[in-house]
Amino acid sequence: MYTQRILLHGHIIDSLTLPKTMDTIIDQGGDYEIEELQVGKLKTDKSTAKLIVKSDDEEIFNRILDILTDYGAELIEENEEVTLVASQKDKTVPDNFYSTSNYNTKIRYDGEWLNIDNIEMDCVICVDTENKKATCKPLNAVKKGEMIVTGRTGVKVTPLERSRGKNTFEFMNSEASAEKPTRSIIHKVATQMKEVKDNGGKIVVVGGPAVVHTGCAPILADLIKEGYVDKLFAGNALATHDIENAFYGTSLGVKMETGELVAHGHKHHISAINIINKAGSIKDAVEQGILKSGIMYECVKNNAPFVLAGSIRDDGPLPDVITDSQVAQQRMREEVQDVDMVIMIATLLHSVATGNLIPARIKSVCVDISNASVTKLSDRGSAQVISVVTDIGSFLPILKEELNKLEE
């Protein structure tokens, strides 16, 4: 019989962490015994539970513990420290490496708990033993000789909790649905945005080309100009069609003001790329007075960093597009380190990519007209993301209107 004592502490009743833990143990083929349970009485009180996890099968036992540590369960090991094993080759780690979640994580090393500041999911923890510093790294960034955390011992994960007090950002803490009250949801998104900005925080928008196709490019441009959006993640398509709109008033050859298809308009986006190529870059085109409006124009004028990640389907692409996906991912990883809120709009792949890079503490909203798209993030492990199912052409105008009301 394999056994392990675990500790759960926090709002484990209200957040359903305790019942989820017990269900998981049974569902996975194990058993448990409640050794101690202290339930907080007041809204601010936290609860504590100590359980003994049991299984006759070592594989099942280890699988259960892997899942429970992601729930925030702490293995009771009398402050036993992490086990470190050196990487034998670049981009490789020991077979029993510890795989990170996007929750706040600490490791116990040399008598201290070291916080992993740049935590993200599906990475490994590398420890600089000389400087007593632990960092989170993707597999492709690991170098030979780096000390890698293995197993679960000495690792403490703290998941997001839901207390009995109201949390302003739990307004959609349920399954995504088009039947949710859209305006009230968007009002709460706007309120959260204003709160982040009032506190000196930063907001990044992850946008797809539908932002331009639906006629909302001027709205996003205004949000950048007014300081509500500090950074932009997108692909070649959003930037190209935004610039096409600035030059020709079209997006994919369709006149934005009338919805009419312009003769030979299909070449407008290629012409737009050609103009930027001649200028040298998007920034060069702005500084030369060639590009005078739009989302990308406002990014340049307001020093809002942007990361344009390439795709196999890209025309051109624009000279600013990063065609190496690993390089683009690293640039995005660097830019999210000081971000407090992420709003993902109509771009499934870029949203999943960003969701994988950010810690769970960052407030996140995903907006798409498709239920399947917004729930994909949860399926990929970004459980903290709030999903809003609505048309982008409705979302952005209402968001701008609600932000204007909050400024009055």
mmCIF file of N, CA and C in Angstrom, residues 4-13 15-25 32-40 46-53 64-65 67-76 156-161:
data_model
loop_
_atom_site.group_PDB
_atom_site.id
_atom_site.type_symbol
_atom_site.label_atom_id
_atom_site.label_comp_id
_atom_site.label_asym_id
_atom_site.label_seq_id
_atom_site.Cartn_x
_atom_site.Cartn_y
_atom_site.Cartn_z
ATOM 1 N N GLN A 4 0.362 8.703 1.331
ATOM 2 C CA GLN A 4 0.974 10.036 1.388
ATOM 3 C C GLN A 4 0.018 10.989 2.104
ATOM 4 N N ARG A 5 0.518 11.659 3.105
ATOM 5 C CA ARG A 5 -0.279 12.674 3.794
ATOM 6 C C ARG A 5 -0.201 13.972 2.997
ATOM 7 N N ILE A 6 -1.352 14.630 2.810
ATOM 8 C CA ILE A 6 -1.393 15.901 2.080
ATOM 9 C C ILE A 6 -2.115 16.952 2.909
ATOM 10 N N LEU A 7 -1.793 18.205 2.615
ATOM 11 C CA LEU A 7 -2.409 19.335 3.316
ATOM 12 C C LEU A 7 -3.081 20.246 2.302
ATOM 13 N N LEU A 8 -4.335 20.605 2.577
ATOM 14 C CA LEU A 8 -5.066 21.601 1.800
ATOM 15 C C LEU A 8 -5.390 22.753 2.727
ATOM 16 N N HIS A 9 -5.091 23.981 2.282
ATOM 17 C CA HIS A 9 -5.341 25.135 3.142
ATOM 18 C C HIS A 9 -5.825 26.311 2.312
ATOM 19 N N GLY A 10 -6.813 27.025 2.820
ATOM 20 C CA GLY A 10 -7.360 28.188 2.119
ATOM 21 C C GLY A 10 -8.873 28.112 2.081
ATOM 22 N N HIS A 11 -9.465 28.705 1.059
ATOM 23 C CA HIS A 11 -10.927 28.656 0.898
ATOM 24 C C HIS A 11 -11.285 27.385 0.126
ATOM 25 N N ILE A 12 -10.926 26.255 0.716
ATOM 26 C CA ILE A 12 -11.036 24.968 0.029
ATOM 27 C C ILE A 12 -12.468 24.447 -0.042
ATOM 28 N N ILE A 13 -13.361 25.027 0.761
ATOM 29 C CA ILE A 13 -14.769 24.617 0.707
ATOM 30 C C ILE A 13 -15.488 25.400 -0.393
ATOM 31 N N SER A 15 -14.279 27.154 -2.851
ATOM 32 C CA SER A 15 -13.709 26.962 -4.179
ATOM 33 C C SER A 15 -13.856 25.527 -4.671
ATOM 34 N N LEU A 16 -14.482 24.689 -3.858
ATOM 35 C CA LEU A 16 -14.733 23.277 -4.181
ATOM 36 C C LEU A 16 -13.445 22.466 -4.318
ATOM 37 N N THR A 17 -12.342 22.995 -3.768
ATOM 38 C CA THR A 17 -11.075 22.272 -3.860
ATOM 39 C C THR A 17 -11.122 20.969 -3.076
ATOM 40 N N LEU A 18 -11.710 20.989 -1.893
ATOM 41 C CA LEU A 18 -11.763 19.780 -1.070
ATOM 42 C C LEU A 18 -12.618 18.684 -1.714
ATOM 43 N N PRO A 19 -13.881 18.983 -2.084
ATOM 44 C CA PRO A 19 -14.668 17.909 -2.729
ATOM 45 C C PRO A 19 -14.050 17.440 -4.057
ATOM 46 N N LYS A 20 -13.430 18.370 -4.795
ATOM 47 C CA LYS A 20 -12.790 17.985 -6.053
ATOM 48 C C LYS A 20 -11.611 17.052 -5.775
ATOM 49 N N THR A 21 -10.890 17.306 -4.688
ATOM 50 C CA THR A 21 -9.773 16.446 -4.296
ATOM 51 C C THR A 21 -10.260 15.041 -3.961
ATOM 52 N N MET A 22 -11.312 14.959 -3.172
ATOM 53 C CA MET A 22 -11.828 13.654 -2.764
ATOM 54 C C MET A 22 -12.384 12.892 -3.968
ATOM 55 N N ASP A 23 -13.106 13.589 -4.840
ATOM 56 C CA ASP A 23 -13.645 12.948 -6.047
ATOM 57 C C ASP A 23 -12.528 12.423 -6.940
ATOM 58 N N THR A 24 -11.472 13.232 -7.090
ATOM 59 C CA THR A 24 -10.356 12.839 -7.948
ATOM 60 C C THR A 24 -9.690 11.568 -7.440
ATOM 61 N N ILE A 25 -9.466 11.495 -6.143
ATOM 62 C CA ILE A 25 -8.813 10.308 -5.555
ATOM 63 C C ILE A 25 -9.615 9.045 -5.866
ATOM 64 N N TYR A 32 -8.873 7.425 0.331
ATOM 65 C CA TYR A 32 -8.365 8.463 1.212
ATOM 66 C C TYR A 32 -8.976 8.330 2.605
ATOM 67 N N GLU A 33 -8.306 8.976 3.521
ATOM 68 C CA GLU A 33 -8.786 9.059 4.904
ATOM 69 C C GLU A 33 -8.613 10.498 5.361
ATOM 70 N N ILE A 34 -9.670 11.101 5.889
ATOM 71 C CA ILE A 34 -9.573 12.472 6.399
ATOM 72 C C ILE A 34 -8.977 12.432 7.800
ATOM 73 N N GLU A 35 -7.793 12.947 7.928
ATOM 74 C CA GLU A 35 -7.079 12.930 9.205
ATOM 75 C C GLU A 35 -7.483 14.111 10.083
ATOM 76 N N GLU A 36 -7.717 15.262 9.425
ATOM 77 C CA GLU A 36 -8.081 16.477 10.174
ATOM 78 C C GLU A 36 -8.846 17.414 9.256
ATOM 79 N N LEU A 37 -9.890 18.076 9.782
ATOM 80 C CA LEU A 37 -10.655 19.047 9.003
ATOM 81 C C LEU A 37 -11.085 20.195 9.896
ATOM 82 N N GLN A 38 -10.612 21.389 9.586
ATOM 83 C CA GLN A 38 -10.997 22.599 10.311
ATOM 84 C C GLN A 38 -11.641 23.556 9.318
ATOM 85 N N VAL A 39 -12.930 23.823 9.490
ATOM 86 C CA VAL A 39 -13.687 24.653 8.558
ATOM 87 C C VAL A 39 -13.840 26.058 9.111
ATOM 88 N N GLY A 40 -13.436 27.066 8.309
ATOM 89 C CA GLY A 40 -13.589 28.457 8.722
ATOM 90 C C GLY A 40 -15.054 28.855 8.784
ATOM 91 N N LYS A 46 -10.130 30.886 6.627
ATOM 92 C CA LYS A 46 -9.692 29.818 5.742
ATOM 93 C C LYS A 46 -9.872 28.464 6.428
ATOM 94 N N SER A 47 -9.944 27.435 5.630
ATOM 95 C CA SER A 47 -10.128 26.088 6.147
ATOM 96 C C SER A 47 -8.865 25.269 5.918
ATOM 97 N N THR A 48 -8.718 24.208 6.714
ATOM 98 C CA THR A 48 -7.564 23.327 6.602
ATOM 99 C C THR A 48 -8.021 21.873 6.618
ATOM 100 N N ALA A 49 -7.462 21.085 5.745
ATOM 101 C CA ALA A 49 -7.766 19.655 5.715
ATOM 102 C C ALA A 49 -6.474 18.875 5.532
ATOM 103 N N LYS A 50 -6.345 17.807 6.304
ATOM 104 C CA LYS A 50 -5.233 16.876 6.138
ATOM 105 C C LYS A 50 -5.806 15.522 5.766
ATOM 106 N N LEU A 51 -5.349 14.985 4.657
ATOM 107 C CA LEU A 51 -5.840 13.714 4.166
ATOM 108 C C LEU A 51 -4.685 12.740 3.983
ATOM 109 N N ILE A 52 -4.994 11.458 4.107
ATOM 110 C CA ILE A 52 -4.031 10.417 3.769
ATOM 111 C C ILE A 52 -4.502 9.782 2.469
ATOM 112 N N VAL A 53 -3.706 9.919 1.432
ATOM 113 C CA VAL A 53 -4.023 9.350 0.120
ATOM 114 C C VAL A 53 -3.442 7.936 0.065
ATOM 115 N N ILE A 64 -2.395 10.280 -9.070
ATOM 116 C CA ILE A 64 -3.264 11.023 -8.144
ATOM 117 C C ILE A 64 -2.510 12.190 -7.525
ATOM 118 N N LEU A 65 -1.299 11.945 -7.079
ATOM 119 C CA LEU A 65 -0.518 13.016 -6.450
ATOM 120 C C LEU A 65 -0.167 14.112 -7.450
ATOM 121 N N ILE A 67 -2.046 15.115 -9.901
ATOM 122 C CA ILE A 67 -3.258 15.925 -10.065
ATOM 123 C C ILE A 67 -3.497 16.783 -8.827
ATOM 124 N N LEU A 68 -3.326 16.185 -7.648
ATOM 125 C CA LEU A 68 -3.627 16.906 -6.406
ATOM 126 C C LEU A 68 -2.674 18.068 -6.166
ATOM 127 N N THR A 69 -1.424 17.930 -6.563
ATOM 128 C CA THR A 69 -0.498 19.051 -6.375
ATOM 129 C C THR A 69 -0.895 20.227 -7.263
ATOM 130 N N ASP A 70 -1.500 19.954 -8.427
ATOM 131 C CA ASP A 70 -2.014 21.044 -9.268
ATOM 132 C C ASP A 70 -3.215 21.721 -8.615
ATOM 133 N N TYR A 71 -3.931 21.006 -7.768
ATOM 134 C CA TYR A 71 -5.048 21.601 -7.028
ATOM 135 C C TYR A 71 -4.552 22.468 -5.875
ATOM 136 N N GLY A 72 -3.267 22.368 -5.550
ATOM 137 C CA GLY A 72 -2.712 23.134 -4.439
ATOM 138 C C GLY A 72 -2.411 22.305 -3.222
ATOM 139 N N ALA A 73 -2.534 20.976 -3.335
ATOM 140 C CA ALA A 73 -2.239 20.111 -2.204
ATOM 141 C C ALA A 73 -0.740 20.131 -1.913
ATOM 142 N N GLU A 74 -0.413 20.244 -0.650
ATOM 143 C CA GLU A 74 0.992 20.247 -0.225
ATOM 144 C C GLU A 74 1.313 18.895 0.391
ATOM 145 N N LEU A 75 2.348 18.251 -0.104
ATOM 146 C CA LEU A 75 2.759 16.971 0.460
ATOM 147 C C LEU A 75 3.424 17.221 1.805
ATOM 148 N N ILE A 76 2.974 16.536 2.824
ATOM 149 C CA ILE A 76 3.529 16.725 4.164
ATOM 150 C C ILE A 76 4.785 15.868 4.279
ATOM 151 N N LYS A 156 5.478 23.601 -3.746
ATOM 152 C CA LYS A 156 4.202 24.070 -3.191
ATOM 153 C C LYS A 156 3.480 24.909 -4.245
ATOM 154 N N VAL A 157 2.266 24.510 -4.597
ATOM 155 C CA VAL A 157 1.455 25.207 -5.584
ATOM 156 C C VAL A 157 0.260 25.838 -4.897
ATOM 157 N N THR A 158 -0.013 27.104 -5.193
ATOM 158 C CA THR A 158 -1.156 27.807 -4.620
ATOM 159 C C THR A 158 -2.109 28.212 -5.734
ATOM 160 N N PRO A 159 -3.200 27.459 -5.934
ATOM 161 C CA PRO A 159 -4.152 27.803 -7.000
ATOM 162 C C PRO A 159 -4.975 29.019 -6.634
ATOM 163 N N LEU A 160 -5.660 29.589 -7.617
ATOM 164 C CA LEU A 160 -6.563 30.701 -7.347
ATOM 165 C C LEU A 160 -7.701 30.222 -6.469
ATOM 166 N N GLU A 161 -8.104 31.056 -5.529
ATOM 167 C CA GLU A 161 -9.177 30.685 -4.616
ATOM 168 C C GLU A 161 -10.392 31.556 -4.829
#
